Coordinates of C-alpha atoms and ligand atoms in Angstrom, one line a residue:
M3 CA 85.6 285.9 65.9
A4 CA 87.3 285.0 68.9
Q5 CA 90.0 287.9 68.6
Q6 CA 87.2 289.8 69.1
D7 CA 86.1 287.8 72.0
D8 CA 89.2 289.0 73.2
V9 CA 88.6 292.3 72.7
F10 CA 85.4 292.0 74.4
K11 CA 86.7 290.1 77.9
K12 CA 89.3 293.1 77.7
I13 CA 87.2 296.0 77.5
V14 CA 85.2 294.3 80.3
S15 CA 88.2 293.9 82.4
H16 CA 89.7 298.0 81.8
A17 CA 86.2 299.2 82.8
K18 CA 86.4 297.0 86.2
E19 CA 90.1 297.8 86.5
Y20 CA 89.6 301.7 86.5
G21 CA 86.5 302.3 87.9
F22 CA 84.6 302.7 85.3
V23 CA 81.6 299.4 85.6
F24 CA 81.5 297.5 88.3
P25 CA 78.7 294.0 88.6
S26 CA 76.5 295.3 91.3
S27 CA 77.0 293.4 94.4
E28 CA 79.9 292.0 93.8
I29 CA 81.1 290.9 97.3
Y30 CA 78.2 289.1 97.3
D31 CA 79.5 286.9 93.7
G32 CA 77.2 289.6 91.6
L33 CA 73.8 290.1 90.5
S34 CA 73.2 289.1 87.2
A35 CA 72.7 291.3 84.4
V36 CA 73.1 294.3 87.4
Y37 CA 75.8 296.9 87.2
D38 CA 77.5 299.7 89.5
Y39 CA 78.6 302.8 87.5
G40 CA 82.4 303.5 89.3
Q41 CA 84.2 306.9 90.3
N42 CA 85.0 307.3 85.8
G43 CA 82.0 305.6 84.6
V44 CA 79.3 307.9 86.1
E45 CA 81.0 310.9 85.5
L46 CA 81.4 309.1 81.7
K47 CA 77.7 308.7 81.8
N48 CA 76.6 312.2 83.2
N49 CA 78.6 313.8 80.4
I50 CA 76.8 311.1 77.6
K51 CA 73.1 312.8 79.4
R52 CA 74.4 315.6 79.1
Y53 CA 75.1 315.7 75.4
W54 CA 72.1 314.2 74.6
W55 CA 69.9 316.6 76.9
D56 CA 72.2 319.9 75.2
A57 CA 70.8 318.7 72.0
M58 CA 67.2 318.6 72.9
T59 CA 66.6 321.2 75.4
L60 CA 68.9 323.5 73.7
L61 CA 69.4 323.2 70.4
H62 CA 65.4 322.8 69.5
E63 CA 63.0 325.3 71.4
N64 CA 60.5 323.1 71.1
I65 CA 61.6 320.7 73.4
V66 CA 61.6 320.9 77.5
G67 CA 62.5 317.7 79.6
I68 CA 60.4 316.7 82.9
D69 CA 61.1 313.7 84.9
S70 CA 58.2 311.2 85.7
A71 CA 58.2 309.0 88.8
I72 CA 59.6 305.2 88.1
F73 CA 55.9 304.2 89.7
M74 CA 53.0 305.3 87.6
H75 CA 49.5 304.0 87.6
P76 CA 48.7 300.0 87.2
T77 CA 46.5 300.7 84.4
I78 CA 48.6 303.0 82.6
W79 CA 50.5 299.4 81.7
K80 CA 46.6 298.6 80.2
A81 CA 46.4 300.7 78.2
S82 CA 50.2 300.8 76.4
G83 CA 50.3 296.9 75.6
H84 CA 52.9 296.4 78.2
V85 CA 50.7 293.8 80.5
D86 CA 49.4 292.0 77.8
A87 CA 51.7 292.2 74.7
F88 CA 55.2 292.9 76.2
N89 CA 57.0 289.3 76.4
D90 CA 59.5 287.4 75.0
P91 CA 58.5 283.4 74.0
L92 CA 60.8 281.4 76.5
I93 CA 62.1 278.0 76.4
D94 CA 63.5 275.4 78.9
N95 CA 65.9 272.7 78.4
R96 CA 65.1 269.5 81.3
D97 CA 68.4 268.8 81.9
S98 CA 70.5 272.1 81.9
K99 CA 67.5 274.1 84.1
K100 CA 68.9 277.0 81.9
R101 CA 66.2 278.9 80.6
Y102 CA 66.5 280.3 76.9
R103 CA 64.4 283.2 74.9
A104 CA 62.9 281.3 72.6
D105 CA 63.6 283.5 69.4
V106 CA 67.8 284.5 70.5
L107 CA 68.2 279.9 70.1
I108 CA 67.1 280.8 66.5
E109 CA 68.4 284.0 65.7
D110 CA 72.0 282.3 66.9
H111 CA 71.3 279.5 64.4
L112 CA 70.6 281.8 61.5
A113 CA 74.2 283.5 62.5
K114 CA 75.4 280.4 61.8
F115 CA 74.2 280.2 58.4
D116 CA 76.3 283.5 57.8
E117 CA 79.1 282.1 59.1
K118 CA 79.0 279.0 57.0
I119 CA 79.0 281.4 54.0
D120 CA 81.8 283.4 55.4
K121 CA 83.5 280.4 55.9
E122 CA 83.4 279.4 52.2
T123 CA 84.5 282.5 51.1
A124 CA 88.0 282.4 53.1
K125 CA 88.5 278.9 51.8
A126 CA 87.9 280.3 48.3
A127 CA 90.2 282.7 48.8
K128 CA 92.7 280.7 49.9
R129 CA 92.0 278.6 47.1
F130 CA 92.0 281.0 44.1
G131 CA 94.9 283.5 45.6
E132 CA 94.9 287.3 44.5
A133 CA 92.2 286.8 41.2
F134 CA 89.3 286.4 44.5
D135 CA 86.6 288.0 43.2
R136 CA 84.5 288.5 46.6
E137 CA 81.1 289.5 45.1
Q138 CA 81.6 286.9 42.1
F139 CA 82.3 284.2 43.8
L140 CA 78.9 284.7 46.5
A141 CA 76.9 285.6 43.4
T142 CA 77.2 282.5 41.5
S143 CA 79.3 279.7 43.7
P144 CA 75.9 277.3 44.0
R145 CA 77.1 275.3 47.9
V146 CA 76.5 279.0 48.9
A147 CA 73.5 279.8 46.9
E148 CA 72.1 277.0 49.0
I149 CA 73.1 277.9 52.2
K150 CA 71.8 280.6 51.2
A151 CA 68.2 278.9 50.3
K152 CA 68.0 277.1 54.4
R153 CA 68.3 280.5 55.5
D154 CA 65.9 282.5 53.7
A155 CA 63.7 279.7 54.0
L156 CA 64.3 279.3 57.7
H157 CA 63.8 283.0 58.0
E158 CA 60.9 282.8 56.8
R159 CA 59.1 280.5 58.8
F160 CA 60.5 281.6 62.3
A161 CA 59.4 285.9 61.7
K162 CA 56.1 284.4 60.7
A163 CA 55.5 281.8 63.9
M164 CA 56.7 285.6 65.1
N165 CA 54.1 287.8 63.8
D166 CA 51.7 285.1 64.9
S167 CA 52.9 284.8 68.0
N168 CA 52.8 280.9 67.1
L169 CA 54.8 279.2 70.6
E170 CA 54.4 275.6 68.9
E171 CA 55.5 276.8 66.1
L172 CA 58.6 278.0 67.2
R173 CA 59.3 275.3 69.1
Q174 CA 58.6 273.3 66.5
I175 CA 61.6 275.3 64.2
I176 CA 63.9 274.2 67.2
I177 CA 63.8 270.7 67.6
D178 CA 63.2 270.5 63.4
Q179 CA 66.4 272.3 63.4
E180 CA 68.8 270.3 66.1
I181 CA 69.2 273.2 68.0
V182 CA 70.6 271.7 71.4
C183 CA 70.9 273.7 74.6
P184 CA 75.0 275.1 74.9
I185 CA 75.3 273.7 78.3
S186 CA 73.8 270.4 78.1
G187 CA 74.2 269.9 74.3
T188 CA 71.1 268.0 74.7
R189 CA 67.0 268.5 72.6
N190 CA 65.4 268.2 75.9
W191 CA 63.2 271.2 75.8
T192 CA 60.0 272.5 77.0
E193 CA 57.2 273.6 75.5
V194 CA 57.3 277.3 74.8
R195 CA 55.5 279.9 76.9
Q196 CA 55.8 283.9 76.8
F197 CA 57.3 285.9 79.6
N198 CA 55.9 289.5 80.8
L199 CA 59.1 291.0 81.1
M200 CA 58.1 293.6 83.4
F201 CA 59.1 294.1 87.1
R202 CA 55.9 293.7 89.7
T203 CA 55.5 294.9 93.0
E204 CA 53.3 295.6 95.7
M205 CA 52.7 299.0 96.7
G206 CA 50.9 299.8 100.0
S207 CA 50.2 297.7 103.2
T208 CA 48.1 294.3 102.5
A209 CA 45.9 295.2 105.6
D210 CA 45.1 297.7 103.2
G211 CA 44.5 296.3 100.5
A212 CA 47.7 296.8 97.9
M213 CA 48.2 297.1 95.0
S214 CA 50.3 295.6 92.7
V215 CA 52.4 298.2 90.7
Y216 CA 54.9 298.0 88.0
L217 CA 59.0 299.2 87.9
R218 CA 58.4 301.2 84.2
P219 CA 60.1 299.2 81.4
E220 CA 59.8 302.2 79.1
T221 CA 60.7 305.8 80.1
A222 CA 58.6 307.4 77.3
Q223 CA 54.8 306.6 79.5
G224 CA 55.2 308.7 81.7
I225 CA 55.9 311.6 79.1
F226 CA 52.2 310.6 77.6
V227 CA 50.2 310.9 80.9
N228 CA 51.8 314.3 81.4
Y229 CA 51.1 315.3 77.4
L230 CA 48.5 317.4 78.5
N231 CA 50.1 319.1 81.7
V232 CA 53.7 320.3 80.0
Q233 CA 50.9 321.4 76.5
K234 CA 49.6 323.9 78.8
T235 CA 51.4 324.7 82.1
G236 CA 54.4 325.4 79.1
R237 CA 51.4 326.6 76.6
M238 CA 53.5 324.4 74.2
R239 CA 52.3 325.6 70.3
I240 CA 52.3 321.2 68.0
P241 CA 55.1 320.3 66.7
F242 CA 56.7 320.5 70.5
G243 CA 59.0 317.8 71.9
I244 CA 59.1 316.5 75.9
A245 CA 62.9 315.0 77.1
Q246 CA 63.6 312.9 79.8
I247 CA 66.1 310.9 81.0
G248 CA 65.4 307.4 83.6
K249 CA 66.1 304.1 84.8
A250 CA 63.7 301.7 83.4
F251 CA 63.2 297.7 84.0
R252 CA 63.0 294.9 82.3
N253 CA 63.0 291.2 83.4
E254 CA 65.0 289.9 80.7
I255 CA 65.4 286.5 80.3
V256 CA 69.0 286.2 78.4
A257 CA 70.5 289.3 79.5
R258 CA 74.5 289.0 78.0
Q259 CA 77.0 291.5 76.7
F260 CA 78.3 293.0 80.0
I261 CA 75.5 296.2 80.0
F262 CA 73.9 295.5 76.8
R263 CA 71.5 294.0 77.7
M264 CA 71.0 294.6 81.4
R265 CA 67.3 294.4 83.4
E266 CA 68.3 297.7 85.4
F267 CA 69.0 299.9 82.4
E268 CA 68.9 303.9 81.4
Q269 CA 67.4 305.7 78.6
M270 CA 67.1 308.7 76.8
E271 CA 63.8 309.4 75.1
M272 CA 61.8 312.6 73.5
Q273 CA 58.4 312.6 72.5
F274 CA 58.0 315.2 69.2
F275 CA 53.9 315.7 69.0
V276 CA 53.2 315.7 65.3
R277 CA 49.9 316.9 63.2
P278 CA 48.4 313.6 61.8
G279 CA 49.8 313.1 58.1
E280 CA 53.1 314.9 59.0
E281 CA 54.3 312.3 61.0
L282 CA 56.2 310.4 58.4
K283 CA 58.5 313.4 57.3
W284 CA 59.1 314.5 61.4
F285 CA 60.4 310.8 61.1
A286 CA 62.4 311.5 58.1
Q287 CA 64.0 314.7 60.1
W288 CA 64.6 312.5 63.5
K289 CA 66.4 309.6 61.2
E290 CA 68.9 312.7 59.7
W291 CA 69.1 314.0 63.3
R292 CA 69.5 311.5 65.7
L293 CA 72.5 310.1 63.3
R294 CA 73.7 313.6 63.0
W295 CA 74.4 313.3 66.8
H296 CA 76.0 309.8 67.1
K297 CA 78.6 311.1 63.4
A298 CA 79.8 314.3 65.4
L299 CA 81.1 312.4 68.8
G300 CA 83.7 311.0 66.0
L301 CA 83.9 307.1 67.2
G302 CA 83.7 306.5 62.8
D303 CA 81.4 307.0 60.0
D304 CA 81.7 303.2 59.0
K305 CA 80.2 302.4 62.6
Y306 CA 77.0 302.8 62.4
R307 CA 74.0 302.0 60.0
Y308 CA 70.0 301.9 59.7
H309 CA 68.4 299.9 60.0
D310 CA 64.9 299.8 59.0
H311 CA 61.6 297.5 60.9
D312 CA 60.0 295.4 57.9
K313 CA 57.4 294.7 60.6
L314 CA 56.0 297.5 62.7
A315 CA 54.4 297.2 65.8
H316 CA 50.5 297.1 65.5
Y317 CA 51.0 301.2 66.2
A318 CA 53.4 302.0 64.5
N319 CA 53.5 302.6 60.6
A320 CA 57.5 303.2 60.4
A321 CA 60.6 302.5 62.6
T322 CA 63.9 302.2 62.3
D323 CA 67.0 301.5 64.4
I324 CA 70.7 302.8 64.5
E325 CA 73.2 300.4 65.0
F326 CA 76.6 300.8 66.1
L327 CA 78.9 298.2 65.2
M328 CA 80.2 297.0 68.6
P329 CA 83.2 294.0 69.0
F330 CA 79.5 291.2 68.4
G331 CA 78.6 293.1 65.2
F332 CA 76.1 295.9 65.2
K333 CA 73.8 295.8 67.7
E334 CA 70.9 298.3 67.8
V335 CA 71.8 301.1 70.5
E336 CA 68.5 303.4 69.4
G337 CA 65.2 303.4 67.9
I338 CA 63.3 306.0 66.4
H339 CA 59.5 304.7 65.7
S340 CA 56.2 306.7 64.2
R341 CA 54.0 306.1 66.7
T342 CA 51.0 307.2 65.1
D343 CA 47.8 308.4 68.4
F344 CA 48.0 304.9 69.9
D345 CA 50.1 305.9 73.1
L346 CA 47.4 309.7 73.8
S347 CA 44.4 307.9 71.9
Q348 CA 44.8 304.7 73.8
H349 CA 45.4 306.4 77.5
E350 CA 42.0 308.6 76.6
K351 CA 40.8 305.7 76.8
F352 CA 41.7 304.1 79.2
S353 CA 41.9 306.9 81.7
G354 CA 38.4 309.0 80.7
K355 CA 40.4 311.5 79.8
K356 CA 40.4 314.6 76.9
I357 CA 43.5 314.5 75.3
Q358 CA 43.2 316.2 72.6
Y359 CA 45.4 319.5 70.8
F360 CA 43.5 322.6 69.4
D361 CA 45.5 324.1 66.3
P362 CA 44.9 327.5 66.3
E363 CA 46.3 327.4 61.8
L364 CA 44.0 324.3 61.2
N365 CA 41.1 326.4 63.7
Q366 CA 40.9 321.9 64.9
S367 CA 41.2 319.8 67.2
Y368 CA 43.2 316.5 67.3
T369 CA 45.1 313.7 68.5
P370 CA 48.3 314.2 68.1
Y371 CA 50.6 311.8 66.3
V372 CA 54.2 311.1 68.2
I373 CA 57.6 310.7 66.7
E374 CA 59.7 309.0 69.5
T375 CA 63.9 308.5 69.7
S376 CA 65.2 306.1 72.4
I377 CA 68.5 305.5 73.1
G378 CA 69.8 303.4 76.0
V379 CA 72.6 305.2 78.0
D380 CA 74.0 302.4 78.8
R381 CA 74.8 301.0 75.0
M382 CA 75.6 304.7 73.8
F383 CA 77.8 303.7 77.2
L384 CA 79.9 300.8 75.4
S385 CA 79.7 302.1 72.3
V386 CA 81.7 304.5 73.4
L387 CA 83.7 302.3 75.2
C388 CA 84.3 299.9 72.7
S389 CA 85.1 301.8 70.7
S390 CA 87.8 304.4 72.4
Y391 CA 89.7 301.8 73.3
E392 CA 92.8 300.8 72.4
E393 CA 96.1 298.3 72.9
E394 CA 98.8 300.9 71.2
Q395 CA 102.0 299.3 69.7
L396 CA 104.1 301.9 70.9
E397 CA 107.6 302.9 68.5
N398 CA 109.6 301.9 71.4
G399 CA 108.4 298.0 71.8
E400 CA 106.3 299.4 74.5
T401 CA 102.3 298.6 74.7
R402 CA 99.8 301.4 76.0
V403 CA 95.9 300.8 76.5
V404 CA 94.4 303.4 76.0
L405 CA 91.0 305.6 75.8
H406 CA 90.2 308.1 72.4
L407 CA 87.7 308.7 74.7
P408 CA 85.3 312.0 72.5
A409 CA 87.0 315.0 75.0
P410 CA 84.2 316.6 76.2
L411 CA 82.7 313.6 77.4
A412 CA 85.9 312.5 78.8
P413 CA 85.6 312.1 83.3
V414 CA 88.9 313.7 83.6
K415 CA 89.5 316.5 81.4
C416 CA 93.7 317.0 82.7
A417 CA 95.5 315.9 85.4
V418 CA 98.1 318.4 87.3
L419 CA 101.6 316.3 88.0
P420 CA 104.1 317.9 89.2
L421 CA 107.0 316.3 88.0
V422 CA 109.3 315.7 91.6
R423 CA 107.1 315.9 94.8
K424 CA 109.7 318.4 96.0
D425 CA 111.3 322.0 95.7
G426 CA 107.6 323.8 95.5
L427 CA 106.8 321.9 92.3
P428 CA 103.7 320.4 94.3
E429 CA 102.7 323.6 95.3
K430 CA 103.1 325.7 91.8
A431 CA 100.6 322.1 90.7
R432 CA 97.9 322.9 93.4
E433 CA 97.8 326.2 91.8
I434 CA 97.0 325.8 89.0
V435 CA 94.7 322.5 90.3
D436 CA 92.8 325.4 91.5
E437 CA 92.2 327.7 88.7
L438 CA 91.5 325.0 86.3
K439 CA 89.0 322.9 88.6
F440 CA 85.7 325.4 88.3
D441 CA 85.5 324.5 85.0
F442 CA 87.7 321.3 84.3
A443 CA 87.3 317.6 85.7
T444 CA 91.1 318.3 87.0
H445 CA 92.9 315.4 89.0
Y446 CA 96.4 315.9 90.9
E447 CA 98.2 313.2 91.1
E448 CA 102.4 313.0 92.2
K449 CA 102.9 309.6 92.4
D450 CA 105.4 307.3 90.6
A451 CA 107.2 308.0 87.6
I452 CA 105.8 311.0 85.1
G453 CA 106.1 307.8 82.7
K454 CA 103.7 306.0 84.8
R455 CA 101.2 308.5 85.4
Y456 CA 100.8 309.4 82.0
R457 CA 99.7 305.6 81.3
R458 CA 97.4 306.0 84.1
Q459 CA 95.3 308.9 82.6
D460 CA 95.7 307.2 79.5
A461 CA 93.6 304.1 80.5
I462 CA 91.1 306.9 81.2
G463 CA 91.4 309.1 78.8
T464 CA 91.6 312.0 80.0
P465 CA 92.5 314.7 77.3
F466 CA 95.6 316.7 78.5
C467 CA 98.5 315.8 81.3
I468 CA 99.9 319.0 82.8
T469 CA 103.3 318.9 83.9
V470 CA 104.9 321.4 86.3
D471 CA 109.0 321.2 86.8
H472 CA 112.2 323.8 87.5
Q473 CA 111.4 326.1 84.4
T474 CA 107.4 326.2 85.8
L475 CA 109.0 328.0 88.7
E476 CA 111.8 330.4 86.1
D477 CA 109.2 331.2 83.4
N478 CA 105.5 330.2 84.9
T479 CA 105.7 327.5 81.6
V480 CA 104.1 323.8 82.3
T481 CA 104.3 320.9 79.9
L482 CA 101.3 320.4 78.0
R483 CA 101.0 316.5 76.8
E484 CA 97.9 316.0 74.5
R485 CA 96.5 312.6 74.5
D486 CA 96.1 310.0 71.3
S487 CA 99.3 312.1 69.2
M488 CA 102.0 312.1 72.9
A489 CA 102.7 315.1 71.9
Q490 CA 104.1 317.2 74.5
T491 CA 104.6 321.0 73.5
R492 CA 105.8 324.2 75.8
V493 CA 103.0 326.4 77.0
P494 CA 101.9 329.1 79.2
V495 CA 100.4 328.8 82.6
D496 CA 98.2 331.5 81.6
S497 CA 97.2 329.6 78.3
L498 CA 95.9 326.6 79.6
H499 CA 92.5 327.3 80.3
A500 CA 92.0 328.4 76.3
L501 CA 93.5 325.3 75.4
I502 CA 91.5 323.1 77.3
H503 CA 87.9 324.4 76.6
D504 CA 89.1 324.6 73.0
R505 CA 89.1 320.2 72.8
V506 CA 86.7 319.7 75.3
S507 CA 83.6 321.9 75.9
L508 CA 81.2 320.4 75.0
A509 CA 78.7 323.5 73.7
A510 CA 81.7 323.1 70.7
L511 CA 80.4 319.4 70.1
L512 CA 76.8 320.9 70.0
R513 CA 77.4 323.1 67.5
K514 CA 78.7 320.6 65.0
L515 CA 75.6 319.6 65.0
R516 CA 73.4 323.1 63.4
Ligands
GAP608 N1 60.2 303.8 74.2 C1 60.5 302.9 73.7 C2 61.4 301.6 73.6 O1 62.1 301.2 75.1 P1 63.6 299.8 72.7 O2 63.5 299.6 72.0 O3 62.3 298.6 73.8 O4 62.1 301.2 72.5 C3 64.8 301.6 73.9 O5 64.2 300.5 74.0 C4 66.5 301.7 73.8 O6 66.1 300.8 75.1 C5 67.2 300.6 73.1 O7 67.5 301.2 71.8 C6 68.7 300.4 74.0 O8 69.2 301.3 73.4 C7 67.7 300.8 75.3 N2 67.2 299.3 76.0 C8 66.4 298.4 75.8 N3 66.2 296.9 76.2 C9 67.6 297.0 77.0 C10 68.2 296.7 78.2 N4 67.7 295.2 79.1 N5 69.6 296.8 78.9 C11 70.2 298.1 78.1 N6 69.5 298.8 77.2 C12 68.2 298.1 76.9

């Protein structure tokens, strides 16, 4: 675990050093859980968004996009349930004055039981050596059984308290389990209170009677309230989907793990409107399509898993997360939810407007059911970054830090490097840049030794380096260096475009989804 923590720290500092992610307002000592994307980060992020957007809107004739405003009528959040129920249970430690999410304190405590089981297993493996059978040990060890029983009992009690929104019981669990504040080390806890995660602000001048509005905590509601507009103007027939990418804001109590949990983040959400009764078929279909979208990137199939929800929100009849193996464990990157007709019905009720679909095939009107796919851009960015980062030991004893980014997502696709800064090589290199730059993000670099320049491009994940040398002036060929293998081949300048396109084109990636 400590080793994984170390790797994660290195990834965070690499992200800063190479212009991917900066802490927000850094010269003013930063702003907690808010981050800025730098010159390479914004390109990687845009490429992720483009991959998602094109997969939704180009590959599905029945999905269209919108871009709704962040500010919306405040009643929307009443209708959606966010005003009353978008809460986290918080608790303060009186000594450290630190605030925690009560559920997270308990979840972290539950994780300690698993750590204990891991320790027992490691001890036994050492004792039995080669003959050790892990499965058998876990099934038969009385000590493991004892720890598991305690964990399961606690988990059941915790799940019930969360289900019943029983704040006193949550506090009691913290007391009974003797959970201490990680800062003060004491158990001097306040009561548990509900904390609404929405940011509120005022719209209009106070003299006119300002209205309280919220920064949207999800983009989905912008889609629901535009359902009729899109369906009518686009003459959409069910089943159809509406996709949107945009900022969302949550006043997270515990914001941690870098860009994993932020207060301002970006979502890519798609609401798919279907006939009532067909929602579970479409839910299964979207589960499969979305996992295929992730896996096509080639980050490693074993790094994904579904986490089906046992506990469903009152409006959902199925929900699953796609989890990705981050350096700090399997974590949710995307949620797929079968939200029934809850949202459209609520907006119908609160707005007084009829929100129905007339189905010409069934010759009847109904409120469509909805399958939602909701993925955080920043979490997707983090999964790509973490799985691409490698400190590679080279045969010559050196270490190179390389980002094995999927080529279509890489911020820079190729770098053109004149071997020396004289003899007409820079001019020739510029000529090549001028040809390639219309189709590919192309860097030109002439400073430092060629090896150093290669390393800089490796560190930002550039798939190709093109080196221009004296031979180039004679036969119009260059050296093409591939990032992952570091293989160098001599190729004609005229073939560069096709060679690069083959590897970096988003279309090739999208074709894998067919
Ligand atoms: N409309 C449904 C919805 O918003 P969610 O599970 O609350 O569902 C969807 O959020 C996705 O948004 C998550 O899977 C995650 O990727 C991302 N997300 C949620 N909260 C986040 C936060 N504080 N920071 C970064 N990403 C977040």
